[in-house]
Coordinates of C-alpha atoms in Angstrom, one line a residue:
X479 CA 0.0 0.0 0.0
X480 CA 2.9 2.6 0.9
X481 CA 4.0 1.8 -3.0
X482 CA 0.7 2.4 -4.1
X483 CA 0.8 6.0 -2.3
X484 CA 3.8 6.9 -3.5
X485 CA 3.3 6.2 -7.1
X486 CA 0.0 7.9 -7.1
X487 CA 2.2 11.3 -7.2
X488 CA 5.8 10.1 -8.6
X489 CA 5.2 11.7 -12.4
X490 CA 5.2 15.2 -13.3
X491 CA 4.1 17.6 -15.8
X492 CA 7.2 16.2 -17.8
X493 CA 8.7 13.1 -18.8
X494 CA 11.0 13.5 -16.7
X495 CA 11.0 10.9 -13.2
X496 CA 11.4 12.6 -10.1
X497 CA 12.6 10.7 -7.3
X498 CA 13.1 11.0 -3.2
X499 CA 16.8 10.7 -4.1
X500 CA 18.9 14.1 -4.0
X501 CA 20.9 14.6 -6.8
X502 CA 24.8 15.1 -6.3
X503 CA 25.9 19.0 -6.9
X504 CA 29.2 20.2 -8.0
X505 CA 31.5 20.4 -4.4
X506 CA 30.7 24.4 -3.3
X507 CA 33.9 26.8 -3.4
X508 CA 35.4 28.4 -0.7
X509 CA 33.6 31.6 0.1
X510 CA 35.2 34.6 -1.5
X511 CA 36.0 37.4 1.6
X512 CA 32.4 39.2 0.0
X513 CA 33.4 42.9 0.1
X514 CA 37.0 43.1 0.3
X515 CA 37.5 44.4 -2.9
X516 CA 34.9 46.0 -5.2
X517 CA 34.1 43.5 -7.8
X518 CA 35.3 45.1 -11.4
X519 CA 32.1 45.8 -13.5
X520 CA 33.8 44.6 -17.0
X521 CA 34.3 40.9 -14.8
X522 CA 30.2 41.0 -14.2
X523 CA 29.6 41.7 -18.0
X524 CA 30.3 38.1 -19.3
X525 CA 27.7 35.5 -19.4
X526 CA 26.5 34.1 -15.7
X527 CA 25.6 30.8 -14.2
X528 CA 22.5 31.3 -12.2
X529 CA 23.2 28.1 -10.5
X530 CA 21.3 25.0 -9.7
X531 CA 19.4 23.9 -6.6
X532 CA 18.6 20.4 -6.1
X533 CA 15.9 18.6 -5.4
X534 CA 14.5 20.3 -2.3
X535 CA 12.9 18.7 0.3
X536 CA 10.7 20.5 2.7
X537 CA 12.1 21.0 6.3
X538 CA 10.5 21.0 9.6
X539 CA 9.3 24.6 9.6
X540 CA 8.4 24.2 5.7
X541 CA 6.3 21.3 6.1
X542 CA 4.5 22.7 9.3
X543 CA 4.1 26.1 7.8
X544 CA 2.5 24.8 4.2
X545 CA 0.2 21.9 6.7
X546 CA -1.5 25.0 8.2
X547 CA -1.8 26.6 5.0
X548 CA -3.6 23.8 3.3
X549 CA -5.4 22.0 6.3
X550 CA -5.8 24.8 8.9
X551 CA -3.8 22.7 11.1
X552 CA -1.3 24.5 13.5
X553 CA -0.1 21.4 15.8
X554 CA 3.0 21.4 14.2
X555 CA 3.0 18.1 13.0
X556 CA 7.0 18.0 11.7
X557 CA 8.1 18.4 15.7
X558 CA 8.3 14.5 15.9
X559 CA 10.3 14.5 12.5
X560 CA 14.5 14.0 13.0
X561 CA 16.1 17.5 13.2
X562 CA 17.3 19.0 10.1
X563 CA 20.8 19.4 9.3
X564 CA 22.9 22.5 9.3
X565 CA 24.5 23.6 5.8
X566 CA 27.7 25.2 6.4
X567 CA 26.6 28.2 5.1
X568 CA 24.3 28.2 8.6
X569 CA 21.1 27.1 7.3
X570 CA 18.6 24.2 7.6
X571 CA 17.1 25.0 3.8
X572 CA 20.0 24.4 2.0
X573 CA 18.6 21.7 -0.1
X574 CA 21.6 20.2 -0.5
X575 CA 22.0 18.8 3.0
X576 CA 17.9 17.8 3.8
X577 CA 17.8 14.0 2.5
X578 CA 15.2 11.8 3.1
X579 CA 15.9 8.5 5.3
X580 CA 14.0 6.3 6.0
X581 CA 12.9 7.1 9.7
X582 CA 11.7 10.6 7.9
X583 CA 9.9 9.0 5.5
X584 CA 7.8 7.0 8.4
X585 CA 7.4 9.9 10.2
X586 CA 6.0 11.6 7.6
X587 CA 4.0 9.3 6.7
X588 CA 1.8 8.6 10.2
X589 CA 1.6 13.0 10.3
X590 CA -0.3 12.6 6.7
X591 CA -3.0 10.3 8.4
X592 CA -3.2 12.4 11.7
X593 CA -3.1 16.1 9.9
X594 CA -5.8 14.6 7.5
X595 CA -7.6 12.9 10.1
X596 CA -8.4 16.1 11.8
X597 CA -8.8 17.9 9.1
X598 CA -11.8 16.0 7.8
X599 CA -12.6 15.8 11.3
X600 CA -13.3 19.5 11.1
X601 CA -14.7 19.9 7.8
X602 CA -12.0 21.5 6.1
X603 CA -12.0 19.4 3.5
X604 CA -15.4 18.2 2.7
X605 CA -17.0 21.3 0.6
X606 CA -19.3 18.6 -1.3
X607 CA -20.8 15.2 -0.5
X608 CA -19.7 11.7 -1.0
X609 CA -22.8 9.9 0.8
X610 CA -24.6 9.8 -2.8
X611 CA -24.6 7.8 -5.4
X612 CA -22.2 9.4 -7.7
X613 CA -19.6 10.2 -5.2
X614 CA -16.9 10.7 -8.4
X615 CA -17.7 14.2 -9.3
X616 CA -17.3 15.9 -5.9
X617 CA -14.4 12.8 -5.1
X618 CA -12.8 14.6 -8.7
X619 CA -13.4 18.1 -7.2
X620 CA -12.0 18.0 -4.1
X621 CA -9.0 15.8 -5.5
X622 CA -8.0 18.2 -7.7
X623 CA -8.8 21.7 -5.6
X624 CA -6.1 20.0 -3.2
X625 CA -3.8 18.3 -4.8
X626 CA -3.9 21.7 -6.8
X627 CA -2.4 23.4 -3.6
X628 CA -0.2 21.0 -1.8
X629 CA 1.5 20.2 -5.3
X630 CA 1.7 23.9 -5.6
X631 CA 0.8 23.2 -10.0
X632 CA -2.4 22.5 -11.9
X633 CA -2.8 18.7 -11.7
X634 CA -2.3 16.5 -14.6
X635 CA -5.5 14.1 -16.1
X636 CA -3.8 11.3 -15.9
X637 CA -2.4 11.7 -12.5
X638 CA -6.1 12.9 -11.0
X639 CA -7.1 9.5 -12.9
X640 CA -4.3 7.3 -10.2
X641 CA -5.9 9.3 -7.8
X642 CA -9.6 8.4 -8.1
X643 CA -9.0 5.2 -8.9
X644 CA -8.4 4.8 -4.8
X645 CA -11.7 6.0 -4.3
X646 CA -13.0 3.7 -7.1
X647 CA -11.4 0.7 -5.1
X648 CA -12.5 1.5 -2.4
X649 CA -15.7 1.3 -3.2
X650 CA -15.3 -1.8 -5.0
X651 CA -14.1 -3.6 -2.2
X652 CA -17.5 -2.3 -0.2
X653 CA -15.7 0.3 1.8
X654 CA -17.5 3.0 0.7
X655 CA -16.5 6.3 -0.8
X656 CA -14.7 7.9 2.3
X657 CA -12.1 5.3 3.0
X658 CA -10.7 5.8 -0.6
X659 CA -10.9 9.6 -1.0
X660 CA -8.8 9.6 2.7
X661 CA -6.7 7.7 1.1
X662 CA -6.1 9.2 -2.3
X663 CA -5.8 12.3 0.1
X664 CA -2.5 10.9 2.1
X665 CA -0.9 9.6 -1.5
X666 CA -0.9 13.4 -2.1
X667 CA 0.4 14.4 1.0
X668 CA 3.3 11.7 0.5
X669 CA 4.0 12.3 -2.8
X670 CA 7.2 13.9 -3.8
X671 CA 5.7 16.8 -5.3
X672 CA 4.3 17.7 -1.9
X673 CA 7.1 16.4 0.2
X674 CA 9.9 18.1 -2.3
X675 CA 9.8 21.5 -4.2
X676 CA 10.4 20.4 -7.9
X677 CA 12.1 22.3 -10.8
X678 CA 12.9 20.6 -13.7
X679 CA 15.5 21.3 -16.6
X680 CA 14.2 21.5 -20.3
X681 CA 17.3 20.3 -20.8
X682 CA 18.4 18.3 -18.0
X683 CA 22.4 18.0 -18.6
X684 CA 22.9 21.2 -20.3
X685 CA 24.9 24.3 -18.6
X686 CA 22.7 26.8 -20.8
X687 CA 20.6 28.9 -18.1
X688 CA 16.9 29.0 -18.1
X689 CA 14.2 31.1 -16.7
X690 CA 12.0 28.9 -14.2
X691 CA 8.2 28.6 -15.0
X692 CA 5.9 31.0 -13.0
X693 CA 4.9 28.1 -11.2
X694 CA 8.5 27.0 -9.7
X695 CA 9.0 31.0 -9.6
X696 CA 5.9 31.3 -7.1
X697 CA 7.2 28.1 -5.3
X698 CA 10.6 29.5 -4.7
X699 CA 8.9 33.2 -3.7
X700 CA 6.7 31.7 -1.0
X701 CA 8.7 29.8 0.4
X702 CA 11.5 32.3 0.8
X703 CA 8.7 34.9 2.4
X704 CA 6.5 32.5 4.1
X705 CA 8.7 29.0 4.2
X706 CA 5.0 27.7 3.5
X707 CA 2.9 26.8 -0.1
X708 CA 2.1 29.5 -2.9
X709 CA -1.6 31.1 -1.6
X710 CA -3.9 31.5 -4.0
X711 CA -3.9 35.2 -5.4
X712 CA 0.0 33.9 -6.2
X713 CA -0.5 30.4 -7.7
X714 CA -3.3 32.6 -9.9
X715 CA -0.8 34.7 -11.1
X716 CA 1.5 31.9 -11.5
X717 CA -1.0 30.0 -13.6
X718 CA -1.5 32.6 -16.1
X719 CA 2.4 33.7 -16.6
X720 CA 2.1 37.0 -15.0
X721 CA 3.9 36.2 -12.4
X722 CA 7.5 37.0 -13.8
X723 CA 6.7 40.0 -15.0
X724 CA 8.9 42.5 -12.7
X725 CA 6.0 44.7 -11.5
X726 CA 3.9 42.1 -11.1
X727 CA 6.8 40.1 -9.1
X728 CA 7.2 43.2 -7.5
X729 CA 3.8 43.7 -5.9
X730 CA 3.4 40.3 -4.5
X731 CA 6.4 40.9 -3.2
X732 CA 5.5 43.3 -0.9
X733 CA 1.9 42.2 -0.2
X734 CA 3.5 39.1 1.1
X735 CA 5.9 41.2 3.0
X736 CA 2.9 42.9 4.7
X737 CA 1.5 39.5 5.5
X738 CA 1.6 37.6 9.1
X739 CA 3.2 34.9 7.2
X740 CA 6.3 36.7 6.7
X741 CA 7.1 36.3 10.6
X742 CA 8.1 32.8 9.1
X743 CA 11.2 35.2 8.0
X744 CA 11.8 36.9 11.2
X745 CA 12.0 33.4 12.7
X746 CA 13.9 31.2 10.1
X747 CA 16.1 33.5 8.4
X748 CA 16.9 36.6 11.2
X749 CA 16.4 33.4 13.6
X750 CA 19.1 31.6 11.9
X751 CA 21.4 34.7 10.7
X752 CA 20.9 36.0 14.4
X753 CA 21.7 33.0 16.3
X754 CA 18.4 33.5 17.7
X755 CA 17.7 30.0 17.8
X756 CA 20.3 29.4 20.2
X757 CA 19.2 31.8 22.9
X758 CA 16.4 28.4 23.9
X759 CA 19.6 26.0 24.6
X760 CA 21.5 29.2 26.3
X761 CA 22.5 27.6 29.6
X762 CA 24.0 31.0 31.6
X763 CA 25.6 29.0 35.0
X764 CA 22.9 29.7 37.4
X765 CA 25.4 30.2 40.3
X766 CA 27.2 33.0 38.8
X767 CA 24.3 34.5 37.0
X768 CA 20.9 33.9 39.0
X769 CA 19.1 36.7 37.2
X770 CA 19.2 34.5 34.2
X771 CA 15.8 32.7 34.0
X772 CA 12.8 31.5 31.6
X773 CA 10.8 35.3 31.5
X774 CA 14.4 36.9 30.5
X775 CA 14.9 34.6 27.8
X776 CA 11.7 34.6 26.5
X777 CA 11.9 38.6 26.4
X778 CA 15.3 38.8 25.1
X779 CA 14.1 36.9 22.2
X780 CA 11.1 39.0 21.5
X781 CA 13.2 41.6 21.4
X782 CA 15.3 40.9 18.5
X783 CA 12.3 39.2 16.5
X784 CA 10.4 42.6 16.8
X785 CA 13.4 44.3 16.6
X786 CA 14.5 42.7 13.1
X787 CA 10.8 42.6 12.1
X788 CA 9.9 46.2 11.9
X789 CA 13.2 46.9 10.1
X790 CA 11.6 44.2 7.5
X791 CA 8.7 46.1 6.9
X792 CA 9.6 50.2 7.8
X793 CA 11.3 52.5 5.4
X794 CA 14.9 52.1 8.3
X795 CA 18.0 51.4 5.9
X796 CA 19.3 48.0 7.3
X797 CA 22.4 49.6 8.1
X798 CA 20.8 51.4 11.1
X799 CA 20.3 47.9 13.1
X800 CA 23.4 48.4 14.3
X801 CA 22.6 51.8 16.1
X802 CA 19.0 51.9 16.4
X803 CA 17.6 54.6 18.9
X804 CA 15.0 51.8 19.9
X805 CA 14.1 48.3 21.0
X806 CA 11.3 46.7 22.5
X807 CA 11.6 45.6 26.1
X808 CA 8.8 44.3 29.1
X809 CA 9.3 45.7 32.5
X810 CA 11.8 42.6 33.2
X811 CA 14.2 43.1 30.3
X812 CA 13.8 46.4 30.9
X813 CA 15.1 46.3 34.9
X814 CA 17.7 43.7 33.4
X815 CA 19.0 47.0 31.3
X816 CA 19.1 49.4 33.5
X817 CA 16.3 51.2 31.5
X818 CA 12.9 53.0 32.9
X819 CA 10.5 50.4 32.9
X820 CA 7.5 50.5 30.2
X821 CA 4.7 49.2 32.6
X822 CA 4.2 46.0 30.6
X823 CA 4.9 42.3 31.0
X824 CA 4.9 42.6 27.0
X825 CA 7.0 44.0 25.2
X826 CA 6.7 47.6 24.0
X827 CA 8.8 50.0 21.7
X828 CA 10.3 52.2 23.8
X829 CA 13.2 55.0 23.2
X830 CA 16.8 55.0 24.0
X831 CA 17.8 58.6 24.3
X832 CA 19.7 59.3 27.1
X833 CA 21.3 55.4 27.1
X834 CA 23.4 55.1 24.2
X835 CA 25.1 52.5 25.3
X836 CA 21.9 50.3 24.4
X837 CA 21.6 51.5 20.9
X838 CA 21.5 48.8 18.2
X839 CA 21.8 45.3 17.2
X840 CA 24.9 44.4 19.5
X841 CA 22.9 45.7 23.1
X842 CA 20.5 42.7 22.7
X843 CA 20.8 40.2 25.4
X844 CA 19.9 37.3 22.7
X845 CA 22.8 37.8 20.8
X846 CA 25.2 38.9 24.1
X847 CA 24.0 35.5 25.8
X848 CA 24.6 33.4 22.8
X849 CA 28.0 34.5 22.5
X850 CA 29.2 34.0 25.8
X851 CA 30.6 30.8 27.8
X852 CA 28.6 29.3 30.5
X853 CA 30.6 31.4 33.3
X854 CA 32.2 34.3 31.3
X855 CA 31.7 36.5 28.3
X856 CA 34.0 35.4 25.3
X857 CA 35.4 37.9 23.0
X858 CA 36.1 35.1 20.6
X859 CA 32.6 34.1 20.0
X860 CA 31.4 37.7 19.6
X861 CA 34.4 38.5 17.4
X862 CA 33.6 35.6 15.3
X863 CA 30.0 36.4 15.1
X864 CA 30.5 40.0 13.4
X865 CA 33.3 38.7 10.9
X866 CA 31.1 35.8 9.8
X867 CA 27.8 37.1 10.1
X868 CA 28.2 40.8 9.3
X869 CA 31.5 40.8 7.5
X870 CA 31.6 37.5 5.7
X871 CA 35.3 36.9 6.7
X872 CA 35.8 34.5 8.8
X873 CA 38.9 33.1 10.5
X874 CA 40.8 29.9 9.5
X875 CA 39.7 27.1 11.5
X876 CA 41.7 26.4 15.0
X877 CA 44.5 24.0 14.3
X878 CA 43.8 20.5 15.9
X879 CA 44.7 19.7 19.6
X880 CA 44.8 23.7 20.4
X881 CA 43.7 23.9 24.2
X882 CA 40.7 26.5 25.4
X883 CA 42.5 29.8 27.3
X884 CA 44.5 28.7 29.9
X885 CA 43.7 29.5 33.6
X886 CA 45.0 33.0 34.9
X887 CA 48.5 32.5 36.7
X888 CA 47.2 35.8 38.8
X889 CA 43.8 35.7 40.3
X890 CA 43.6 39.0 39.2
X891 CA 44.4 38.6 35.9
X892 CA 41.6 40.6 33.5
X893 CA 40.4 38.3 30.7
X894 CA 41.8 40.6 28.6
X895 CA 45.4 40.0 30.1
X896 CA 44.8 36.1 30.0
X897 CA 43.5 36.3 26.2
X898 CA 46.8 38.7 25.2
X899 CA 48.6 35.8 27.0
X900 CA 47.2 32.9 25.4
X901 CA 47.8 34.9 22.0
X902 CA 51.2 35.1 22.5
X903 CA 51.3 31.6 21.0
X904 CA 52.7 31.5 17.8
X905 CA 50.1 28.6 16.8
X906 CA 47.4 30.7 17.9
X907 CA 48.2 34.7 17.2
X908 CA 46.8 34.6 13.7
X909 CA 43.7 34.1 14.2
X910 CA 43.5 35.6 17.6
X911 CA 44.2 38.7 15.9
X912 CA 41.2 39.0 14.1
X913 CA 38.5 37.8 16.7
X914 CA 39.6 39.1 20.0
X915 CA 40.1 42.8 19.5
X916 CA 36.5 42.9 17.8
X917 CA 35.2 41.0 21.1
X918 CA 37.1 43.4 23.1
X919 CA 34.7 45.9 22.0
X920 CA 31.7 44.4 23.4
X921 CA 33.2 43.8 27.0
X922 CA 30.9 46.2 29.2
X923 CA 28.7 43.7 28.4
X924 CA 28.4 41.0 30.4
X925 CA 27.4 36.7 29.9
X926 CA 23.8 37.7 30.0
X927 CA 24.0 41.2 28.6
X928 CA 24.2 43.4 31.7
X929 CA 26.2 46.6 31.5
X930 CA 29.2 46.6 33.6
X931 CA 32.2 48.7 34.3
X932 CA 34.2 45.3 36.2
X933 CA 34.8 42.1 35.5
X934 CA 33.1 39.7 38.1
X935 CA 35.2 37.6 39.7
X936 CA 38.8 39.4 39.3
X937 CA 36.9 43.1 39.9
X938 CA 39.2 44.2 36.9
X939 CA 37.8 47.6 35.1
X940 CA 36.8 46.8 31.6
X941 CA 39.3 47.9 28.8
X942 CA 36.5 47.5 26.1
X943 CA 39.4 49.1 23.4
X944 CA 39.6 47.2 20.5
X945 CA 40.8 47.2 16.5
X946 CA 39.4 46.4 13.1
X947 CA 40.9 44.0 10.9
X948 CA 43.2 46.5 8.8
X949 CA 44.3 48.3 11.8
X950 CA 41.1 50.8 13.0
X951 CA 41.0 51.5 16.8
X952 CA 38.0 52.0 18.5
X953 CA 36.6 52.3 22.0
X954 CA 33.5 49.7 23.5
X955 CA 30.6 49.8 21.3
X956 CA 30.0 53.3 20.8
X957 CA 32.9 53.6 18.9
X958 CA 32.7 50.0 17.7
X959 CA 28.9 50.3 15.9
X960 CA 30.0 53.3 13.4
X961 CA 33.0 51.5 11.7
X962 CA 30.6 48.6 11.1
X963 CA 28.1 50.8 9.8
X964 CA 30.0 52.2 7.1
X965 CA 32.2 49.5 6.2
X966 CA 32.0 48.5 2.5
X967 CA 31.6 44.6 3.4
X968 CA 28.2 44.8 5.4
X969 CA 25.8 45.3 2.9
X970 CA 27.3 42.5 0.4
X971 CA 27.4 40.0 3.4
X972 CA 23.8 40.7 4.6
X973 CA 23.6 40.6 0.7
X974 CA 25.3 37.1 0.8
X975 CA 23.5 35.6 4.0
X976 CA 19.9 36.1 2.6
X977 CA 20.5 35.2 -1.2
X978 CA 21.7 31.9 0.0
X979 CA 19.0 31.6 2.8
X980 CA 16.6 32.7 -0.2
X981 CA 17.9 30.1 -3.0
X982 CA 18.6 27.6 -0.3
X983 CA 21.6 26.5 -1.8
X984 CA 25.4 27.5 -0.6
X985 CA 26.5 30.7 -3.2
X986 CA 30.3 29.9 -4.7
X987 CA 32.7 32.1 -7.0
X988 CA 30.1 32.3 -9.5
X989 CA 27.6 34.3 -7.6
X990 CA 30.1 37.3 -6.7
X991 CA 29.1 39.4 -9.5
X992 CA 25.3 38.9 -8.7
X993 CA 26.1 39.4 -4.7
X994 CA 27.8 42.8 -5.8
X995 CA 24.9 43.8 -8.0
X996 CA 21.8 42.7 -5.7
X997 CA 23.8 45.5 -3.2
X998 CA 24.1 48.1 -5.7
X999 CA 20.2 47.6 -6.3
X1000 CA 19.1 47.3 -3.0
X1001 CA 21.4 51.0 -2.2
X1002 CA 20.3 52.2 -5.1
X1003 CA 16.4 51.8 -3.5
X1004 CA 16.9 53.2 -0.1
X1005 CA 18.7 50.4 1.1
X1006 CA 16.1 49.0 2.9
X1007 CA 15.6 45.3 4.0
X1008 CA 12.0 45.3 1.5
X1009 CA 14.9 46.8 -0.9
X1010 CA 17.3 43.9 -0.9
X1011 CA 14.2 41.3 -0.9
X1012 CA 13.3 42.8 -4.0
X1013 CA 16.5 43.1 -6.2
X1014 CA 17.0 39.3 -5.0
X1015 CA 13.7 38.1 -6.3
X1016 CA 14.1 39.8 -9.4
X1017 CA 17.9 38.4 -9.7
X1018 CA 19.2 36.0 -12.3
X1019 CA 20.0 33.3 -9.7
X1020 CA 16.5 33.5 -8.1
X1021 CA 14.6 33.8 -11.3
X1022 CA 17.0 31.4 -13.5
X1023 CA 18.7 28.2 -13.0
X1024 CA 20.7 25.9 -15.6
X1025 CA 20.8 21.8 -16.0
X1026 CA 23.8 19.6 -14.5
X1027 CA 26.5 18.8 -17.2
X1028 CA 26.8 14.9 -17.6
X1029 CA 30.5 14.9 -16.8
X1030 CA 29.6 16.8 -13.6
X1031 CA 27.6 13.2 -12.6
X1032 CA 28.9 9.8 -11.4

């Protein structure tokens, strides 16, 4: 029976198979250091591969987000699936790394009968009746309105034939009608045009780039927005080949923007980019910080969602994250800051004039916490963090058997005096050179992102003096935040980290010219988060992709 429900959805629109298994890619380059050099126009003039994604499965979030859409169903089926991997580009859509095993498969499997169990439970499927005697017209209707939507493309005759023909058997066999269309209903649900987004290549081994249908367009554009299923004013548009028009592409784009479902963005992209993810396994030691509990992580989380989200939808230039004159705070995070409390257990927007030392991005507690060891801050996980999430430059790897910093041979000892120490190692100083003096600058900060002036523990003042990469001095994160703000690599790395969270696929050498003109674009508008969406949607590599050579194959 399983092969009977998975064949009833295995062809497509083309005679081309598509299988569960993901097809090999060509091994992904090294990351170029994005914004170290301006890319030279006459090199972005020659012909470009948009790239290739491969076949993508749905993860977690995907497949929870696109159940709700279709069912009404917001249990969140996908929790009891395995836990997706990590690309090393710091995502869980990179298609490259979601297979399907078998233990996925399973699972996926008993959540189609439970989400369509309650769903017809509820009603939410049955618009017609199939207690007559001619149950096959409203069986074909309903077969094809969903299959329609959870295959996110028009349905073919002959596949809405394999389809009813469960109902038909059903029926046969002296089940009656219902049996069968619940059935027909799960092969849909476990087919692997619902359980996989599908593009397929006119031309399946050629290098030549081609433009997607509006279909595969639309797929790719929800799920970037939403990470959920095409809804229907898009899959319209989609169906009648408007949708690549560039106004057209344009105005969904920001009605989807405007949409609730676009908190999917705040939570899987900014949740991913942000390390926001991490602040719900942040494990602060209770000992040395009590303060640290359940209500301040919740709030510190809010704070950056809202934070990031009405940057997503205001007229703020990204750029200004990293010295906003606002954040959103309840009356705990608030005492936790040293700031005038709002009167709310929820969070509110409130100002920041008179505390600069709060302004922007790198005063949140979420990111603070998630940078710091158990018992201390660490200058190397926050310097890290801006070079690879904000600079695109990130260190060599630590050479192998290279111990953690050693322990102070004075009690009194600073952490800064211990780090200079440790870096006074040959084997380590390289890298240490980069990472620390960026850290450095967040040091008034402490492991749960308290303002401080001494170190616990040793009672040392804080030197918060630090350096760029190149050789810029600055002092704490007043003086830190501007240098960021205007230096040239930011907006191609934010560039970088959403194109390949967008595309789900790691970018290589051959998306540098399109990273450098997505930025000019998105500058050229305002330079604006809704900016940058935009100039990637309309982009070669999100609008385009190309076949697989046959050499590049086993």
């Amino acid at each position: 029976m399983a092969s009977v429900l998975l064949l009833a959805g295995c062809y497509g629109n083309s005679t081309q198979k598509v299988t569960t298994t993901v097809p090999r890619t060509e091994p992904e380059a090294p990351p170029d250091p994005v914004g170290e050099a301006e890319v030279p126009r006459d090199a972005c003039r020659q012909p470009r591969d948009p790239g290739r994604v491969s076949l993508h499965r749905l993860n977690r979030a995907e497949y929870d987000n696109t159940v709700r859409d279709l069912l009404g169903d917001t249990k969140r089926p996908a929790r009891d699936f395995p836990a997706d991997d990590i690309s090393s580009a710091g995502f869980d859509n990179d298609a490259d790394v979601l297979s399907m095993s078998p233990l996925l498969l399973e699972k996926s499997s008993a959540a189609a009968t439970q989400v369509l169990e309650d769903a017809w439970r509820k009603g939410t499927l049955r618009s017609c009746r199939l207690d007559v005697e001619d149950p096959m017209p409203c069986a074909r209707e309903l077969l094809s309105r969903f299959a329609r939507r959870a295959w996110r493309r028009p349905v073919m005759d002959s596949e809405l034939e394999r389809l009813l023909s469960l109902v038909t058997l059903s029926r046969q066999q002296g089940d009656g009608s219902e049996p069968g269309m619940k059935l027909a209903l799960r092969a849909v649900l476990l087919s692997p045009h619902f359980l996989y987004r599908v593009e397929l290549d006119p031309a399946p081994a050629s290098p030549a780039p081609h433009r997607l249908t509006d279909l595969e367009l639309a797929a790719r554009l929800a799920y970037f927005l939403w990470s959920s299923t095409p809804d229907e004013p898009l899959q319209t548009l989609a169906e009648a080949g408007e949708l690549h028009e560039p106004m057209v592409l344009e105005e969904q784009v920001r009605r989807m923007l405007a949409d609730p479902k676009a908190q999917a963005l705040v939570e899987n992209f900014a949740g991913q980019w942000l390390y926001l993810r991490a602040v719900d396994a942040a494990a602060p030691d209770p000992a040395l910080f009590p303060a640290f509990d359940e209500s301040l992580r919740r709030a510190m989380r809010q704070e950056t969602e809202l934070f990031f989200r009405e940057f997503l939808t205001s007229d703020r230039p990204l750029r200004n994250m990293l010295d906003a004159d606002f954040t959103y705070v309840n009356d705990r995070l608030a005492a936790h800051y040293g700031l005038p409390l709002p009167g709310s257990d929820t969070p509110r927007r409130v100002s920041l004039e008179g505390h600069p030392e709060r302004m922007g991005l790198f005063a949140h507690g979420s990111l603070l916490t998630v940078t710091s060891l158990p018992t201390r801050t660490s200058p190397v996980k926050r310097g890290v963090w801006v070079l690879e999430q904000l600079l695109c430059s990130a260190p060599p790897a630590p050479p192998p058997n290279v111990e953690g910093l050693p322990p102070p041979v004075d009690p009194s000892a600073s952490l800064r005096q211990r780090m200079e120490q440790h870096r006074s190692d040959p084997v380590c100083a390289g890298c240490h050179h980069l990472m620390d003096p960026i850290g450095f600058g967040l040091e008034n900060f402490d492991a749960i992102g308290r303002w401080r002036r001494t170190e616990e523990g040793s009672g040392a003042p804080v030197d918060a003096s630090g350096t760029l990469p190149g050789g810029t001095a600055f002092e704490g994160v007043t003086g830190l935040r501007p240098l960021l703000k205007e230096d040239a690599r930011l907006g191609e790395c934010i560039t970088h980290q959403l194109l390949t969270y967008a595309l789900g696929r790691g970018l290589t050498e051959a998306d540098t010219c399109a990273v450098a003109d997505i930025t000019r674009q998105a500058e050229a508008r305002g330079g604006r988060w809704q900016d940058l969406i935009i100039a990637i949607t309309g982009s070669e590599p999100f609008t385009h992709r190309r076949g697989e050579p046959e050499e590049d194959t086993p």
